[in-house]
Coordinates of C-alpha atoms in Angstrom, one line a residue:
X25 CA 6.8 11.7 -34.5
X26 CA 5.5 11.7 -30.9
X27 CA 6.9 9.7 -28.1
X28 CA 5.9 6.0 -28.0
X29 CA 3.4 5.0 -25.3
X30 CA 6.0 2.7 -23.8
X31 CA 8.1 5.7 -22.9
X32 CA 5.7 6.6 -20.1
X33 CA 6.7 3.5 -18.1
X34 CA 10.4 3.6 -19.0
X35 CA 13.3 4.3 -16.7
X36 CA 13.9 7.7 -18.3
X37 CA 10.3 8.8 -17.5
X38 CA 9.6 7.1 -14.1
X39 CA 13.0 8.0 -12.5
X40 CA 13.1 11.6 -13.8
X41 CA 13.5 13.8 -10.8
X42 CA 10.7 16.1 -11.6
X43 CA 8.3 13.2 -12.0
X44 CA 9.7 11.6 -8.8
X45 CA 8.9 14.8 -6.9
X46 CA 5.4 14.9 -8.3
X47 CA 4.9 11.2 -7.2
X48 CA 6.4 12.0 -3.8
X49 CA 4.0 15.0 -3.2
X50 CA 1.0 13.0 -4.4
X51 CA 1.8 10.0 -2.2
X52 CA 2.8 12.2 0.8
X53 CA -0.5 14.1 0.7
X54 CA -2.4 10.8 0.1
X55 CA -0.7 9.3 3.1
X56 CA -1.6 12.3 5.4
X57 CA -5.2 12.2 4.1
X58 CA -5.3 8.4 4.7
X59 CA -4.4 8.8 8.4
X60 CA -7.0 11.6 8.7
X61 CA -9.5 9.2 7.1
X62 CA -8.8 6.6 9.8
X63 CA -9.0 9.2 12.6
X64 CA -12.2 8.0 14.1
X65 CA -11.2 4.4 14.1
X66 CA -7.8 5.3 15.6
X67 CA -9.6 7.2 18.4
X68 CA -11.9 4.3 19.0
X69 CA -9.1 1.8 19.1
X70 CA -7.1 3.9 21.6
X71 CA -10.2 4.1 23.8
X72 CA -11.3 0.5 23.6
X73 CA -8.2 -1.6 22.8
X74 CA -4.7 -2.1 24.1
X75 CA -2.3 0.5 22.8
X76 CA -0.1 -2.0 20.9
X77 CA -3.0 -2.7 18.5
X78 CA -3.0 0.8 17.1
X79 CA -0.2 0.1 14.6
X80 CA -2.4 -2.4 12.9
X81 CA -5.4 0.0 12.3
X82 CA -4.4 2.4 9.4
X83 CA -3.6 -0.2 6.7
X84 CA -3.7 1.8 3.4
X85 CA -1.9 5.0 4.6
X86 CA 0.9 2.9 6.1
X87 CA 1.3 1.1 2.7
X88 CA 1.4 4.5 1.0
X89 CA 3.9 5.7 3.6
X90 CA 6.3 2.8 2.7
X91 CA 6.1 3.8 -1.0
X92 CA 6.6 7.5 -0.1
X93 CA 9.8 6.6 1.8
X94 CA 10.9 4.5 -1.2
X95 CA 10.5 7.5 -3.5
X96 CA 12.9 9.4 -1.1
X97 CA 15.6 6.8 -1.7
X98 CA 15.6 7.7 -5.4
X99 CA 15.4 11.5 -4.7
X100 CA 18.2 11.3 -2.1
X101 CA 20.3 8.2 -2.7
X102 CA 22.1 7.1 0.5
X103 CA 25.8 7.6 0.3
X104 CA 28.3 4.8 1.1
X105 CA 27.5 1.1 1.2
X106 CA 26.2 0.5 4.7
X107 CA 24.7 -2.9 5.0
X108 CA 22.2 -1.6 7.6
X109 CA 21.0 1.2 5.3
X110 CA 20.8 -1.1 2.3
X111 CA 19.0 -3.7 4.3
X112 CA 16.5 -1.2 5.7
X113 CA 15.9 0.1 2.2
X114 CA 15.2 -3.3 0.8
X115 CA 12.8 -4.2 3.6
X116 CA 10.9 -0.9 3.2
X117 CA 10.7 -1.5 -0.6
X118 CA 9.4 -5.0 0.0
X119 CA 6.8 -3.7 2.4
X120 CA 5.8 -1.0 -0.1
X121 CA 5.3 -3.5 -2.9
X122 CA 3.2 -6.1 -1.2
X123 CA 1.2 -3.8 1.1
X124 CA 0.3 -1.4 -1.8
X125 CA -0.8 -4.2 -4.1
X126 CA -2.9 -5.7 -1.3
X127 CA -4.6 -2.7 0.1
X128 CA -5.0 -1.1 -3.3
X129 CA -7.0 -4.0 -4.4
X130 CA -8.7 -4.7 -1.1
X131 CA -10.2 -1.2 -0.8
X132 CA -11.6 -1.2 -4.3
X133 CA -13.0 -4.7 -3.7
X134 CA -14.8 -3.7 -0.5
X135 CA -16.3 -0.6 -2.1
X136 CA -17.5 -2.7 -5.1
X137 CA -18.8 -5.5 -2.9
X138 CA -20.7 -3.0 -0.8
X139 CA -22.3 -1.4 -3.8
X140 CA -23.4 -4.8 -5.1
X141 CA -25.3 -5.2 -1.8
X142 CA -27.0 -1.9 -2.1
X143 CA -24.6 0.7 -0.7
X144 CA -24.8 4.0 -2.6
X145 CA -21.7 5.2 -4.3
X146 CA -20.7 8.8 -3.6
X147 CA -17.9 10.9 -5.1
X148 CA -15.7 9.8 -2.2
X149 CA -16.0 6.2 -3.1
X150 CA -15.0 6.9 -6.7
X151 CA -12.0 9.0 -5.4
X152 CA -11.0 6.1 -3.1
X153 CA -11.2 3.6 -5.9
X154 CA -9.1 5.7 -8.2
X155 CA -6.4 6.5 -5.5
X156 CA -6.2 2.9 -4.3
X157 CA -6.0 1.5 -7.8
X158 CA -3.1 3.9 -8.3
X159 CA -1.4 2.5 -5.2
X160 CA -1.2 -1.0 -6.8
X161 CA -0.3 0.2 -10.3
X162 CA 2.5 2.5 -9.2
X163 CA 4.4 -0.1 -7.2
X164 CA 4.2 -2.5 -10.1
X165 CA 5.7 0.1 -12.4
X166 CA 8.5 0.9 -10.0
X167 CA 9.3 -2.5 -8.6
X168 CA 11.7 -3.3 -11.3
X169 CA 13.9 -0.3 -10.3
X170 CA 14.0 -1.3 -6.6
X171 CA 16.9 -2.8 -4.8
X172 CA 14.6 -5.2 -2.9
X173 CA 14.6 -8.9 -3.8
X174 CA 12.0 -11.6 -3.2
X175 CA 13.3 -12.0 0.4
X176 CA 12.1 -8.5 1.2
X177 CA 8.7 -9.4 -0.2
X178 CA 8.6 -12.4 2.1
X179 CA 9.2 -10.1 5.1
X180 CA 6.4 -7.8 3.9
X181 CA 4.1 -10.8 3.5
X182 CA 4.8 -12.0 7.0
X183 CA 3.9 -8.5 8.2
X184 CA 0.6 -8.7 6.3
X185 CA -0.2 -12.1 7.7
X186 CA 0.4 -10.7 11.2
X187 CA -1.7 -7.7 10.4
X188 CA -4.6 -9.9 9.1
X189 CA -4.5 -12.0 12.2
X190 CA -4.5 -9.1 14.6
X191 CA -7.3 -7.4 12.5
X192 CA -9.7 -10.3 12.6
X193 CA -8.8 -11.7 16.0
X194 CA -9.2 -8.4 17.9
X195 CA -11.7 -6.7 15.6
X196 CA -9.4 -3.8 14.5
X197 CA -9.9 -4.5 10.8
X198 CA -10.8 -1.4 8.7
X199 CA -14.4 -0.4 9.3
X200 CA -16.8 -2.0 6.9
X201 CA -20.3 -0.9 5.8
X202 CA -23.2 -2.6 7.6
X203 CA -24.0 -4.7 4.5
X204 CA -20.5 -6.2 4.5
X205 CA -20.5 -7.0 8.3
X206 CA -23.0 -9.8 7.5
X207 CA -20.2 -11.3 5.4
X208 CA -17.3 -10.8 7.7
X209 CA -16.1 -14.4 7.5
X210 CA -15.9 -14.1 3.7
X211 CA -14.1 -10.8 4.0
X212 CA -11.6 -12.3 6.4
X213 CA -10.7 -15.1 4.1
X214 CA -10.6 -12.9 1.1
X215 CA -8.2 -10.7 3.0
X216 CA -5.9 -13.6 3.8
X217 CA -6.0 -14.8 0.2
X218 CA -5.2 -11.4 -1.1
X219 CA -2.1 -11.3 1.0
X220 CA -0.8 -14.5 -0.7
X221 CA -1.8 -13.1 -4.1
X222 CA 0.1 -9.8 -3.3
X223 CA 3.2 -11.8 -2.5
X224 CA 3.1 -13.7 -5.7
X225 CA 2.5 -10.7 -7.9
X226 CA 4.9 -8.5 -5.9
X227 CA 7.6 -11.2 -6.0
X228 CA 7.3 -11.6 -9.7
X229 CA 7.5 -7.8 -10.2
X230 CA 10.7 -7.6 -8.1
X231 CA 12.3 -10.5 -10.0
X232 CA 11.7 -8.5 -13.3
X233 CA 13.6 -5.5 -12.0
X234 CA 16.4 -3.8 -13.9
X235 CA 19.6 -2.3 -12.8
X236 CA 19.3 1.4 -12.0

C-alpha cells in the first residue's frame, strides 16, 4: 500500500532535512526574486521619499525572508538555551506567519481584482498567484512546529499595522495597476482588514502547534 495523503503534511515529511533544504532553496530564491521585482519601486522611493520609508516598500519578499530564516532554525538548531536567541526566534517565526498569510493572500487578491476590471493576465501573473498562494499555505503547514506563541503573532501584527499606516499615509504601498488606483480607498481598508484576518488565522495556527 502507498503512503496515506496525510503523510505529506506530517512532521516526518515536513521536517525531513532534505525537504527542509528544498524549501529553503525555493524560498531563498523567491525572496531574491521578490526584491528584484521591487527594484524600480525601491529606486523611486529612494529618490522621492525619506530613507527610513524604504524598509516598508518590499512587503512580500520581506515576508518570505522571515520564513526563510525560520527554515534555518530547523536546519541549524541553535545550541544552548539563550533567552535572547529563543526570543528572537519566536519573533521571527511570528512575523513569518502573519506576514506570509497576509501578503500571500493580498497579492493574489490584487491580481484577481485587477483582472476583473479588465487587466490582462500574463504568465507572470499566474506565476505570482501560485508563488504567493504557496507563501500562505507553507506557513500554515509549518506553524504547528514553531516555537512562537500567540504573543509573537501580536508583535507581527503590530508590525503589519505600522506597515499599512506608512504605506497608505506616505504612498509607498506596492504599486497597483491603473485600474485599481481608482479604488485605492477600498484597497487600503481591505489591506487593514487582511492584517486582522492574518492575525486570527496565524494565531490559531500557532495554538495548534505540536512539540518538535
